[in-house]
Coordinates of C-alpha atoms and ligand atoms in Angstrom, one line a residue:
X1 CA 40.2 24.2 10.3
X2 CA 38.7 21.2 12.6
X3 CA 39.8 18.1 11.2
X4 CA 39.7 14.0 12.2
X5 CA 42.2 11.9 12.7
X6 CA 41.7 8.7 10.7
X7 CA 43.8 5.4 10.6
X8 CA 46.0 8.2 11.1
X9 CA 45.8 9.5 8.5
X10 CA 44.6 13.6 8.4
X11 CA 40.4 13.3 7.1
X12 CA 39.3 16.9 5.9
X13 CA 35.5 17.2 7.4
X14 CA 32.9 16.5 4.4
X15 CA 31.4 14.8 2.5
X16 CA 32.7 11.0 1.3
X17 CA 35.3 12.3 -1.7
X18 CA 33.7 12.4 -5.3
X19 CA 36.4 9.3 -6.4
X20 CA 35.2 7.4 -4.2
X21 CA 31.5 7.7 -4.2
X22 CA 31.5 7.3 -8.1
X23 CA 33.8 4.0 -7.3
X24 CA 30.6 2.8 -4.7
X25 CA 28.0 3.6 -6.2
X26 CA 28.9 2.5 -9.5
X27 CA 29.3 -0.9 -7.5
X28 CA 26.3 -0.8 -6.0
X29 CA 24.3 -0.4 -8.4
X30 CA 26.4 -3.7 -10.0
X31 CA 25.4 -5.2 -6.5
X32 CA 21.8 -4.7 -7.4
X33 CA 21.8 -5.2 -10.9
X34 CA 22.9 -9.3 -9.6
X35 CA 20.9 -9.2 -7.4
X36 CA 17.7 -8.9 -9.3
X37 CA 19.2 -11.7 -11.1
X38 CA 20.1 -14.5 -8.6
X39 CA 16.7 -13.4 -6.2
X40 CA 15.2 -16.9 -7.9
X41 CA 17.7 -18.6 -5.5
X42 CA 17.1 -16.9 -2.7
X43 CA 14.5 -17.8 0.4
X44 CA 11.7 -15.5 -0.5
X45 CA 11.3 -15.6 3.5
X46 CA 14.5 -15.0 6.2
X47 CA 15.5 -17.5 8.3
X48 CA 16.7 -15.6 10.6
X49 CA 15.3 -16.2 14.3
X50 CA 14.0 -13.6 16.2
X51 CA 17.1 -11.5 17.6
X52 CA 19.6 -12.9 15.4
X53 CA 20.8 -9.7 13.3
X54 CA 20.7 -7.9 16.5
X55 CA 23.4 -10.2 18.2
X56 CA 25.3 -9.8 15.0
X57 CA 26.0 -5.9 15.4
X58 CA 27.5 -3.9 17.8
X59 CA 26.2 -2.0 20.6
X60 CA 28.1 1.0 20.6
X61 CA 28.2 2.9 18.1
X62 CA 31.3 2.8 15.8
X63 CA 33.8 5.7 17.3
X64 CA 35.5 6.6 14.0
X65 CA 34.7 6.4 9.8
X66 CA 35.0 2.4 8.5
X67 CA 35.8 1.8 5.0
X68 CA 33.0 1.2 2.5
X69 CA 34.7 -2.0 1.1
X70 CA 34.1 -2.9 5.2
X71 CA 30.1 -1.8 5.1
X72 CA 29.7 -3.8 2.0
X73 CA 31.0 -6.8 3.4
X74 CA 28.3 -6.8 6.1
X75 CA 25.7 -5.7 3.7
X76 CA 26.1 -9.5 2.2
X77 CA 26.9 -11.0 5.5
X78 CA 23.8 -9.8 8.2
X79 CA 21.4 -7.6 6.0
X80 CA 21.0 -10.1 3.4
X81 CA 19.9 -13.2 4.8
X82 CA 18.4 -10.9 7.4
X83 CA 16.0 -9.4 5.1
X84 CA 12.3 -11.1 3.2
X85 CA 12.4 -10.7 -0.4
X86 CA 9.6 -8.5 -1.7
X87 CA 11.0 -8.4 -5.0
X88 CA 11.4 -12.5 -5.9
X89 CA 9.4 -13.4 -8.5
X90 CA 8.2 -16.6 -6.1
X91 CA 7.1 -13.3 -2.8
X92 CA 2.7 -14.5 -3.6
X93 CA 1.9 -13.6 0.0
X94 CA -0.2 -10.1 1.4
X95 CA -0.1 -8.4 -1.6
X96 CA 2.7 -9.0 -3.5
X97 CA 4.5 -5.9 -5.3
X98 CA 7.5 -5.1 -6.9
X99 CA 10.1 -2.3 -7.7
X100 CA 11.7 -1.5 -10.7
X101 CA 14.8 -0.1 -12.4
X102 CA 13.2 3.2 -13.1
X103 CA 11.5 3.1 -10.0
X104 CA 14.9 2.6 -8.2
X105 CA 16.7 5.0 -9.9
X106 CA 14.6 7.7 -8.7
X107 CA 14.2 7.0 -5.1
X108 CA 18.3 7.5 -5.8
X109 CA 18.1 10.7 -7.4
X110 CA 14.9 11.2 -4.3
X111 CA 18.3 10.5 -2.3
X112 CA 20.6 13.1 -3.7
X113 CA 17.8 15.9 -4.5
X114 CA 16.8 15.7 -0.6
X115 CA 14.6 18.1 -1.4
X116 CA 12.0 18.6 1.6
X117 CA 8.5 20.6 -0.7
X118 CA 6.9 21.8 2.2
X119 CA 6.8 24.7 0.7
X120 CA 6.4 25.5 -3.4
X121 CA 9.4 27.3 -3.3
X122 CA 11.8 24.8 -1.1
X123 CA 11.7 22.4 -4.0
X124 CA 8.9 23.6 -7.1
X125 CA 10.2 20.8 -8.9
X126 CA 9.0 18.2 -6.7
X127 CA 5.5 20.2 -5.9
X128 CA 4.9 20.9 -9.6
X129 CA 6.3 16.7 -11.0
X130 CA 3.5 15.9 -8.4
X131 CA 0.4 18.0 -9.4
X132 CA 1.5 16.9 -13.4
X133 CA 2.4 13.4 -12.2
X134 CA -0.3 12.2 -9.8
X135 CA -2.7 14.2 -12.8
X136 CA -1.8 11.7 -15.2
X137 CA -2.5 8.5 -13.4
X138 CA -6.2 10.0 -12.6
X139 CA -6.4 10.3 -16.8
X140 CA -5.1 6.4 -17.0
X141 CA -7.8 5.5 -14.0
X142 CA -10.8 6.7 -15.8
X143 CA -11.5 9.4 -12.7
X144 CA -12.7 12.6 -13.3
X145 CA -10.8 16.1 -12.7
X146 CA -12.4 17.4 -10.3
X147 CA -10.4 14.7 -8.7
X148 CA -6.2 16.5 -7.6
X149 CA -3.9 14.1 -6.1
X150 CA -1.5 14.3 -3.7
X151 CA 1.2 12.0 -2.1
X152 CA 1.2 10.8 1.2
X153 CA 3.5 8.0 2.1
X154 CA 0.8 4.9 3.3
X155 CA -2.9 4.2 2.3
X156 CA -3.0 4.8 6.5
X157 CA -1.7 7.9 6.0
X158 CA -4.1 8.4 3.2
X159 CA -7.0 7.5 5.0
X160 CA -7.0 9.1 8.2
X161 CA -6.8 12.7 6.0
X162 CA -9.4 12.1 4.4
X163 CA -11.3 11.3 7.6
X164 CA -10.4 14.4 8.8
X165 CA -11.5 16.2 5.4
X166 CA -14.8 14.6 6.1
X167 CA -15.1 15.7 9.7
X168 CA -13.7 19.8 9.0
X169 CA -16.7 19.4 6.8
X170 CA -18.8 18.6 9.5
X171 CA -18.9 22.3 10.7
X172 CA -18.4 21.7 14.7
X173 CA -15.2 23.5 15.0
X174 CA -13.7 21.1 15.8
X175 CA -10.6 22.1 14.4
X176 CA -10.8 25.1 16.6
X177 CA -12.5 23.6 19.9
X178 CA -11.2 20.0 19.9
X179 CA -13.7 17.3 20.6
X180 CA -13.1 17.3 24.5
X181 CA -15.5 17.7 27.1
X182 CA -18.2 19.2 24.5
X183 CA -21.8 17.9 25.9
X184 CA -22.6 20.2 22.1
X185 CA -20.8 17.9 20.1
X186 CA -22.8 14.9 18.7
X187 CA -21.2 11.4 18.5
X188 CA -19.9 11.2 15.3
X189 CA -19.1 8.2 13.7
X190 CA -17.9 6.6 10.1
X191 CA -19.6 3.2 9.0
X192 CA -16.7 0.6 6.3
X193 CA -17.5 -3.3 6.2
X194 CA -16.0 -5.8 8.1
X195 CA -14.0 -5.9 5.8
X196 CA -12.1 -3.0 5.9
X197 CA -8.5 -3.1 6.2
X198 CA -7.3 -2.3 10.1
X199 CA -6.5 1.4 8.8
X200 CA -9.5 2.2 8.8
X201 CA -10.3 1.7 12.9
X202 CA -7.0 3.3 14.0
X203 CA -7.7 6.7 11.8
X204 CA -11.3 7.0 13.6
X205 CA -8.9 5.9 16.6
X206 CA -6.2 8.7 15.6
X207 CA -8.4 11.3 14.6
X208 CA -9.8 10.9 18.0
X209 CA -13.3 9.3 17.5
X210 CA -12.9 6.5 19.3
X211 CA -13.5 2.6 18.0
X212 CA -16.9 2.8 18.9
X213 CA -16.6 6.0 16.5
X214 CA -16.8 4.2 13.7
X215 CA -19.7 1.3 13.0
X216 CA -18.7 -2.2 11.3
X217 CA -21.5 -3.1 7.9
X218 CA -22.0 -6.4 7.6
X219 CA -20.9 -7.9 4.0
X220 CA -22.8 -10.4 1.7
X221 CA -21.8 -13.9 0.7
X222 CA -18.7 -12.9 -1.8
X223 CA -17.3 -10.3 1.4
X224 CA -18.6 -6.8 0.3
X225 CA -20.3 -4.6 1.6
X226 CA -24.2 -4.7 2.2
X227 CA -25.6 -1.3 1.2
X228 CA -28.8 -2.1 2.4
X229 CA -27.4 -3.4 6.2
X230 CA -25.7 0.2 5.8
X231 CA -28.8 2.6 5.2
X232 CA -30.7 0.7 7.9
X233 CA -27.4 1.8 10.2
X234 CA -27.1 4.8 9.2
X235 CA -31.1 5.3 10.0
X236 CA -30.9 3.3 13.3
X237 CA -27.7 5.8 14.2
X238 CA -29.4 9.1 13.3
X239 CA -32.8 8.7 15.7
X240 CA -29.9 7.2 18.3
X241 CA -28.4 11.2 17.9
X242 CA -24.9 10.1 16.4
X243 CA -24.2 11.9 13.5
X244 CA -23.3 9.8 10.3
X245 CA -20.3 12.0 7.9
X246 CA -18.6 9.7 6.3
X247 CA -18.7 6.0 4.6
X248 CA -15.6 3.8 3.8
X249 CA -16.6 1.9 0.6
X250 CA -13.1 -0.5 -0.3
X251 CA -12.8 -1.9 -3.5
X252 CA -10.2 -4.8 -2.9
X253 CA -10.6 -5.8 0.5
X254 CA -7.1 -6.8 1.6
X255 CA -8.4 -10.2 2.9
X256 CA -9.7 -11.7 -0.6
X257 CA -10.0 -8.3 -3.3
X258 CA -13.5 -7.9 -2.5
X259 CA -15.2 -4.9 -4.4
X260 CA -18.1 -2.9 -2.5
X261 CA -20.9 -1.4 -4.2
X262 CA -20.0 1.7 -5.1
X263 CA -23.3 2.3 -7.3
X264 CA -25.2 1.2 -4.8
X265 CA -23.5 3.1 -1.7
X266 CA -24.4 6.4 -3.7
X267 CA -27.7 6.8 -2.9
X268 CA -27.2 6.4 0.5
X269 CA -23.9 8.7 1.1
X270 CA -26.1 11.4 -0.4
X271 CA -30.2 11.4 0.9
X272 CA -27.5 11.9 5.2
X273 CA -25.4 14.5 3.0
X274 CA -22.4 11.9 4.7
X275 CA -18.0 11.9 2.3
X276 CA -17.3 9.0 1.1
X277 CA -13.7 7.6 0.7
X278 CA -13.2 4.4 -1.1
X279 CA -10.3 2.9 -0.3
X280 CA -8.4 2.0 -3.6
X281 CA -5.4 1.3 -2.1
X282 CA -4.8 -2.2 -3.7
X283 CA -7.2 -2.1 -6.9
X284 CA -7.2 0.9 -8.0
X285 CA -4.4 0.4 -10.1
X286 CA -6.1 -2.0 -12.2
X287 CA -8.1 1.0 -13.0
X288 CA -5.5 1.7 -15.6
X289 CA -6.0 -1.1 -17.6
X290 CA -9.2 -0.3 -19.6
X291 CA -11.4 -4.1 -19.3
X292 CA -10.7 -3.8 -15.2
X293 CA -12.1 0.4 -15.4
X294 CA -15.5 -0.9 -14.4
X295 CA -14.1 -1.4 -11.0
X296 CA -13.9 2.1 -9.9
X297 CA -18.0 2.3 -11.4
X298 CA -19.5 4.9 -9.0
X299 CA -15.8 6.3 -7.5
X300 CA -16.7 9.0 -10.1
X301 CA -19.3 10.6 -7.4
X302 CA -16.8 9.6 -4.4
X303 CA -15.4 12.5 -2.2
X304 CA -12.0 10.4 -2.1
X305 CA -9.9 7.5 -2.9
X306 CA -7.1 6.4 -1.9
X307 CA -4.6 3.9 -4.1
X308 CA -1.4 2.7 -3.9
X309 CA 1.6 2.9 -6.4
X310 CA 3.6 1.2 -3.9
X311 CA 1.2 -1.6 -4.8
X312 CA 0.4 -2.1 -7.6
X313 CA 2.2 0.3 -9.7
X314 CA 5.7 -1.0 -9.7
X315 CA 7.2 1.8 -8.0
X316 CA 9.0 1.4 -4.5
X317 CA 7.7 1.7 -0.8
X318 CA 6.3 4.5 -0.2
X319 CA 4.3 6.1 -2.3
X320 CA 0.0 6.6 -1.9
X321 CA -1.9 8.9 -3.6
X322 CA -5.5 10.8 -2.1
X323 CA -7.4 11.8 -4.3
X324 CA -9.7 14.4 -2.6
X325 CA -12.8 16.5 -4.4
X326 CA -12.7 19.2 -1.9
X327 CA -9.0 19.8 -1.2
X328 CA -10.4 23.2 0.8
X329 CA -11.6 21.0 3.0
X330 CA -8.1 19.5 4.0
X331 CA -6.4 22.5 3.7
X332 CA -9.0 24.0 6.6
X333 CA -8.0 21.1 8.2
X334 CA -4.1 20.8 8.4
X335 CA -3.3 24.3 7.2
X336 CA -1.0 26.5 10.0
X337 CA 1.3 29.3 8.2
X338 CA 4.1 30.0 10.5
X339 CA 5.6 33.6 10.0
X340 CA 9.0 31.8 9.0
X341 CA 7.5 30.3 6.7
X342 CA 5.1 32.8 5.2
X343 CA 5.9 33.2 0.7
X344 CA 5.2 35.9 -1.3
X345 CA 3.9 33.2 -4.2
X346 CA 2.0 31.8 -1.1
X347 CA -1.7 32.8 -2.8
X348 CA -0.6 32.0 -6.3
X349 CA 0.6 28.3 -5.2
X350 CA 0.3 24.9 -3.7
X351 CA 2.0 24.1 -0.6
X352 CA 2.0 19.8 0.1
X353 CA 2.3 21.2 4.1
X354 CA -1.3 23.1 3.9
X355 CA -2.6 19.7 3.4
X356 CA -1.5 17.1 5.9
X357 CA 0.5 16.8 9.4
X358 CA 4.0 16.4 7.8
X359 CA 5.7 19.8 7.3
X360 CA 9.2 18.9 5.6
X361 CA 8.2 15.8 2.3
X362 CA 10.0 13.5 0.3
X363 CA 10.4 14.4 -3.3
X364 CA 8.3 10.8 -4.5
X365 CA 6.7 11.9 -7.5
X366 CA 10.0 11.6 -8.8
X367 CA 10.1 7.9 -9.0
X368 CA 6.4 7.6 -10.1
X369 CA 7.5 9.6 -12.9
X370 CA 10.1 7.6 -14.4
X371 CA 8.4 4.4 -14.0
X372 CA 5.0 6.1 -15.9
X373 CA 7.9 7.8 -18.4
X374 CA 9.5 4.6 -19.0
X375 CA 6.5 2.0 -18.9
X376 CA 4.1 3.9 -20.6
X377 CA 0.2 3.6 -19.7
X378 CA 0.6 0.0 -22.2
X379 CA 3.5 -1.3 -20.5
X380 CA 1.9 -0.7 -16.8
X381 CA -1.9 -2.1 -18.1
X382 CA 0.4 -4.7 -19.8
X383 CA 1.9 -6.4 -16.6
X384 CA -1.1 -5.8 -14.7
X385 CA -2.8 -8.1 -16.9
X386 CA -0.8 -10.6 -16.3
X387 CA -1.4 -10.5 -13.1
X388 CA -5.0 -11.2 -13.6
X389 CA -4.5 -14.2 -16.3
X390 CA -1.9 -16.1 -13.9
X391 CA -4.3 -15.2 -11.0
X392 CA -7.3 -17.0 -12.9
X393 CA -4.8 -19.9 -14.2
X394 CA -4.3 -20.7 -10.7
X395 CA -7.8 -20.0 -9.6
X396 CA -8.9 -22.9 -12.6
X397 CA -6.6 -25.4 -11.9
X398 CA -7.7 -25.4 -8.0
X399 CA -11.1 -25.3 -9.3
X400 CA -10.3 -28.2 -11.7
X401 CA -8.4 -30.1 -8.4
X402 CA -11.0 -32.8 -6.1
X403 CA -8.4 -31.9 -3.5
X404 CA -8.7 -28.0 -3.5
X405 CA -11.4 -25.2 -3.4
X406 CA -11.8 -21.5 -3.6
X407 CA -13.0 -19.5 -1.2
X408 CA -14.2 -16.4 -2.4
X409 CA -14.7 -15.0 -5.9
X410 CA -10.7 -13.5 -7.4
X411 CA -11.6 -10.2 -9.0
X412 CA -8.8 -9.1 -10.1
X413 CA -4.7 -11.4 -8.8
X414 CA -5.7 -12.8 -5.5
X415 CA -7.0 -16.2 -5.0
X416 CA -8.7 -17.8 -1.9
X417 CA -7.8 -21.1 -1.0
X418 CA -7.7 -24.0 0.8
X419 CA -6.9 -27.8 0.6
X420 CA -10.3 -29.9 1.6
X421 CA -11.1 -32.8 2.4
X422 CA -15.0 -33.8 3.1
X423 CA -13.9 -36.5 6.0
X424 CA -12.3 -34.1 8.6
X425 CA -14.1 -31.3 10.5
X426 CA -13.3 -27.9 10.1
X427 CA -10.5 -27.6 13.6
X428 CA -8.9 -30.8 11.6
X429 CA -8.8 -28.8 7.3
X430 CA -7.4 -25.4 9.7
X431 CA -4.3 -27.1 11.1
X432 CA -4.3 -29.4 7.4
X433 CA -4.1 -25.8 5.4
X434 CA -1.8 -23.9 8.5
X435 CA 0.6 -27.4 7.9
X436 CA 0.8 -27.1 4.1
X437 CA 1.4 -23.2 4.4
X438 CA 4.3 -23.5 6.6
X439 CA 5.4 -26.1 4.9
X440 CA 5.8 -23.6 2.1
X441 CA 7.0 -20.9 3.2
X442 CA 9.3 -22.7 5.7
X443 CA 11.2 -24.4 2.2
X444 CA 12.3 -20.5 1.4
X445 CA 11.2 -21.6 -2.1
X446 CA 7.1 -19.4 -2.2
X447 CA 5.7 -17.3 -0.1
X448 CA 1.9 -17.4 1.1
X449 CA 0.2 -16.0 3.8
X450 CA -3.3 -16.4 5.5
X451 CA -6.8 -15.1 6.8
X452 CA -10.1 -16.4 7.9
X453 CA -13.6 -16.3 5.7
X454 CA -16.2 -17.4 7.5
X455 CA -14.4 -18.4 10.2
X456 CA -11.9 -20.8 7.9
X457 CA -8.3 -20.6 7.7
X458 CA -7.6 -19.4 4.4
X459 CA -4.8 -19.5 1.7
X460 CA -4.3 -16.0 -0.1
X461 CA -1.8 -16.2 -2.6
X462 CA -1.5 -12.5 -4.8
X463 CA 0.4 -11.9 -7.5
X464 CA 2.0 -8.6 -7.9
X465 CA 5.9 -8.9 -8.7
X466 CA 7.1 -6.9 -12.4
X467 CA 9.2 -10.4 -12.4
X468 CA 6.2 -13.4 -11.4
X469 CA 5.8 -15.6 -14.5
X470 CA 3.4 -18.4 -15.5
X471 CA 6.4 -21.4 -14.2
X472 CA 6.9 -19.3 -10.8
X473 CA 2.9 -19.7 -10.4
X474 CA 3.1 -23.3 -11.5
X475 CA 6.5 -23.9 -9.3
X476 CA 4.2 -23.3 -6.2
X477 CA 1.0 -24.9 -7.5
X478 CA 3.5 -27.8 -7.6
X479 CA 4.9 -27.1 -4.0
X480 CA 1.7 -27.1 -3.0
X481 CA 0.5 -30.5 -4.2
X482 CA 3.8 -31.7 -2.4
X483 CA 3.1 -29.5 1.3
X484 CA -0.4 -31.2 0.8
X485 CA 1.4 -35.3 0.3
X486 CA 3.4 -34.2 2.7
X487 CA 1.1 -32.8 5.5
X488 CA -1.3 -36.3 5.4
Ligands
LIG1 C1 -7.5 -1.9 0.9 C2 -5.9 -1.5 2.3 N1 -6.3 -0.6 2.1 C3 -4.9 -0.4 2.5 C4 -3.9 -0.6 3.3 C5 -3.1 -0.5 4.0 O1 -1.5 -0.1 3.2 P1 -0.7 1.1 3.6 O2 0.8 0.2 4.5 O3 -0.2 1.6 3.1 O4 -1.0 1.8 4.8 C6 -3.8 -1.9 2.8 C7 -3.0 -2.9 2.9 O5 -2.6 -3.9 2.1 C8 -4.8 -3.0 1.9 O6 -4.9 -3.7 1.3

């Protein structure tokens, strides 16, 4: 029997022993529980300099195994200081997100089972749990039963698949003949607002449509797609020989969380028989709160919609859900079954690999199922509702203050604002706000991010972390005011 020589002793091949796994498994769960109990005391933003971590790690791989004690000691010593703590309750940047206890335990089980859910038979549990869990989520969001869900890693990938299905629907034999060297193929075009996420442009690039395959539609003063401008753009493109085939509306844009007027977009999409994809990556979760369900008004006529439980449903990254009304087109775009993947039951079951570029798929549904069962619809909705209340509260402080101003409406839990000084020219005002943000972020006590609105540097405060309380929001408000006084 082959053996390894380790620290002079003869070690059998095979995995870590059961007792050792048990010991370090328990230790790590304790470690994680301590991490969450003490997370308030950690700096939100890592303060290391680029290259610091790499400089402390050996450049060559370990020749012999190391003990778990050594590995875990390095976790504390090297890895934790190099983390930006997304689970910190004062993380208000980008879209604030967080994991949760049941989500972490679900992820642990996914790693233990290590299923590759490419075919139904390679993981019946993953395939069927995904179908059931996504149907629960569909019901919670108030989407109609015609919307069938499928999990991808991220919204970027979900949207890319949706646009690929839309492209398959134009019946131009693109799957068979491709797009290059084809004088018979008109230029295909996708439409999204100027505020749409960059993932839409990346999807268009990935699908071979080129950047000019995306036409960006102007927005109104509230950063919502201008439906009249959309209609005019499509008419103009048709006259110019383009083939408009897909509109992407955003419910919850990245910069301001603005909501495109889907009910006004529907008649345009119907007139031109185009696919309507809704990017609700961030805001979709809010639709599980009955009083916010109207954010999805009109989406009952959409062809596809993406929402990210890893953003605002307390599910660890990554888990994005694409709801699609035309699973046949999605399958037609991606299914390719070589002999070695054929199974007797294939006509009766769903196999995830038929609906995307990946063959093997992680068992992601497990963590979402555990999160949904543990908190329940009411528990999840209550947390999202509280985040929106806290955002309203913060926005009211901004509104009441002579020193700050709101820069956009805040329909959900994201507030766009900045310090104001009527005496300062715009450039200096930008610099002042940048200095405030830098001061807050480098303090380690909170993390904000920024955007540009109407060419003005704008600070963003996003509330979405399961541990964020009113006290954390009060603290960041005090910190902002402290930094404002210091920056002047
Ligand atoms: C509206 C919107 N769409 C798409 C994305 C991309 O999400 P992901 O990181 O899951 O690809 C984001 C990310 O913040 C987003 O805000």
